[in-house]
Amino acid sequence: MDDTSVHSGSLPDESSTLALGAAFAAAAAPGLTVHLLGDLGAGKTTFTRGLLRALGHAGKVKSPTYTLVESYALSEYSVHHFDLYRFADPEEWNDAGFNEYFGQHSLCLVEWPEKADSLLPPADIVLELAVAGEGRTYQFQAQTQTGQSCLLRLSTRNAARC
């Protein structure tokens, strides 16, 4: 991948994390798989909330820590937000039948993807969020051509705002 395969920056507050999610929503497309990396409290669910609101979801957006997945049926496609933090064994992925959620009519966001090991579908994009003082930093990294196309759309939209 070339230099369009990475997109990074800083997020000084919660509203900027929500705005990043909204900007990503404008660049995302169905069929995309995004792995969300970061410690507890890094902003993974806040990013997801911004993305969902930008896609037209007006209801509550909560962390799927206890439910493992929260699904949102939107007008054009579904968004599935997974949180695998509580997995004790990667086989729980297969036991839950989560592979059925992935496909050309959904966008899947997966927190703690390492808990499913190699059973999880590969990421098109990895988003890493990290606490940095009072704010956060982020880095998107494309893992596939589909992911790279998404990041190119994201970079183009951000450049147009400057």
XYZ file of C-alpha atoms in Angstrom:
162
model
C 0.000 0.000 0.000
C 1.161 3.579 -0.605
C 0.852 6.710 1.518
C -2.934 6.809 1.014
C -3.157 3.685 3.168
C -2.656 5.670 6.412
C -4.662 8.593 7.775
C -3.942 9.973 11.256
C -4.423 12.955 13.516
C -5.409 14.195 16.938
C -8.797 14.542 18.606
C -8.814 17.194 21.326
C -12.257 16.328 22.729
C -15.314 14.082 22.457
C -16.967 16.248 19.817
C -13.955 15.820 17.531
C -14.188 12.021 17.944
C -17.878 12.204 16.995
C -16.940 14.373 13.999
C -14.323 11.837 12.910
C -16.998 9.135 13.004
C -19.286 11.341 10.908
C -16.549 12.044 8.366
C -15.785 8.339 8.156
C -19.486 7.591 7.594
C -19.408 9.770 4.481
C -16.472 7.751 3.110
C -17.594 4.268 4.219
C -19.494 1.769 2.116
C -21.309 -1.500 2.717
C -19.091 -4.556 2.785
C -16.427 -2.801 4.858
C -14.898 -4.422 7.948
C -13.198 -2.116 10.456
C -11.184 -3.341 13.435
C -11.211 -0.836 16.299
C -8.116 -0.896 18.515
C -7.517 0.992 21.728
C -7.613 0.698 25.482
C -10.799 1.025 27.499
C -12.013 4.615 27.219
C -10.041 5.375 24.053
C -13.170 6.438 22.134
C -14.141 3.385 20.074
C -17.848 3.605 20.934
C -17.837 7.415 20.644
C -16.414 7.087 17.115
C -19.143 4.531 16.319
C -21.826 6.844 17.722
C -20.645 9.670 15.418
C -20.658 7.308 12.437
C -24.162 6.006 13.167
C -25.649 9.447 13.737
C -24.186 10.627 10.414
C -25.765 7.603 8.713
C -29.178 8.615 10.071
C -29.559 6.566 13.261
C -31.429 8.778 15.735
C -31.691 6.295 18.610
C -29.383 5.370 21.416
C -25.917 4.007 20.627
C -24.463 1.950 23.431
C -21.376 -0.138 23.883
C -21.992 -3.811 23.059
C -19.734 -4.946 25.913
C -22.422 -7.163 27.458
C -24.518 -7.959 24.376
C -21.393 -8.609 22.227
C -23.075 -7.045 19.177
C -25.433 -4.140 18.563
C -27.023 -4.032 15.111
C -28.502 -1.005 13.392
C -30.697 -1.434 10.305
C -30.284 1.744 8.279
C -31.895 2.762 5.007
C -29.060 1.615 2.722
C -27.324 -1.066 4.794
C -26.862 -2.430 8.300
C -24.111 -1.551 10.749
C -22.990 -4.193 13.242
C -20.882 -3.048 16.201
C -19.101 -5.898 17.985
C -17.257 -5.801 21.302
C -15.277 -8.985 21.950
C -13.651 -7.804 25.186
C -15.398 -10.498 27.239
C -14.419 -13.412 24.964
C -12.475 -16.038 26.892
C -11.854 -18.237 23.855
C -11.769 -17.416 20.121
C -14.206 -20.292 19.470
C -16.921 -18.116 21.012
C -16.892 -16.287 17.665
C -18.019 -19.417 15.823
C -20.407 -20.443 18.596
C -22.193 -17.092 18.306
C -22.507 -17.365 14.501
C -21.112 -13.876 14.017
C -19.667 -14.594 10.539
C -23.228 -14.341 9.222
C -23.241 -10.600 9.977
C -20.472 -9.876 7.467
C -21.232 -9.302 3.798
C -21.915 -6.832 1.022
C -24.951 -5.313 2.770
C -23.343 -4.447 6.084
C -20.607 -2.397 7.678
C -18.964 -4.228 10.583
C -17.013 -2.506 13.366
C -15.151 -4.840 15.735
C -13.681 -3.818 19.082
C -11.032 -6.130 20.583
C -10.648 -8.149 17.333
C -7.650 -10.071 18.700
C -10.044 -11.938 21.029
C -11.436 -13.829 17.997
C -7.972 -14.573 16.650
C -7.940 -15.811 13.046
C -11.659 -16.697 13.064
C -12.629 -13.070 12.495
C -12.901 -11.863 8.892
C -9.874 -9.728 7.989
C -10.071 -5.965 8.342
C -10.306 -3.618 5.397
C -9.300 -0.839 7.791
C -7.778 -0.817 11.253
C -8.544 2.245 13.377
C -6.339 2.697 16.409
C -7.408 5.228 19.035
C -5.188 6.210 21.960
C -5.545 8.506 24.943
C -3.213 11.506 24.659
C -3.518 13.830 27.648
C -7.081 15.169 27.697
C -7.655 14.151 24.071
C -7.038 11.224 21.753
C -4.961 10.364 18.721
C -6.163 8.229 15.851
C -4.669 6.322 12.987
C -6.555 4.597 10.197
C -4.589 2.002 8.273
C -5.928 0.350 5.123
C -5.389 -3.395 4.953
C -7.063 -3.997 1.573
C -7.735 -2.142 -1.663
C -11.316 -1.579 -0.453
C -9.972 0.002 2.722
C -7.528 2.134 0.774
C -10.365 3.426 -1.439
C -12.324 4.361 1.686
C -9.376 6.233 3.194
C -8.802 8.051 -0.090
C -12.446 9.229 0.013
C -11.959 10.268 3.670
C -8.760 12.215 2.876
C -10.385 13.905 -0.115
C -13.388 15.012 1.965
C -11.131 16.357 4.736
C -8.963 18.247 2.228
C -12.065 19.828 0.701
C -12.947 21.327 4.127
C -9.624 23.158 4.454
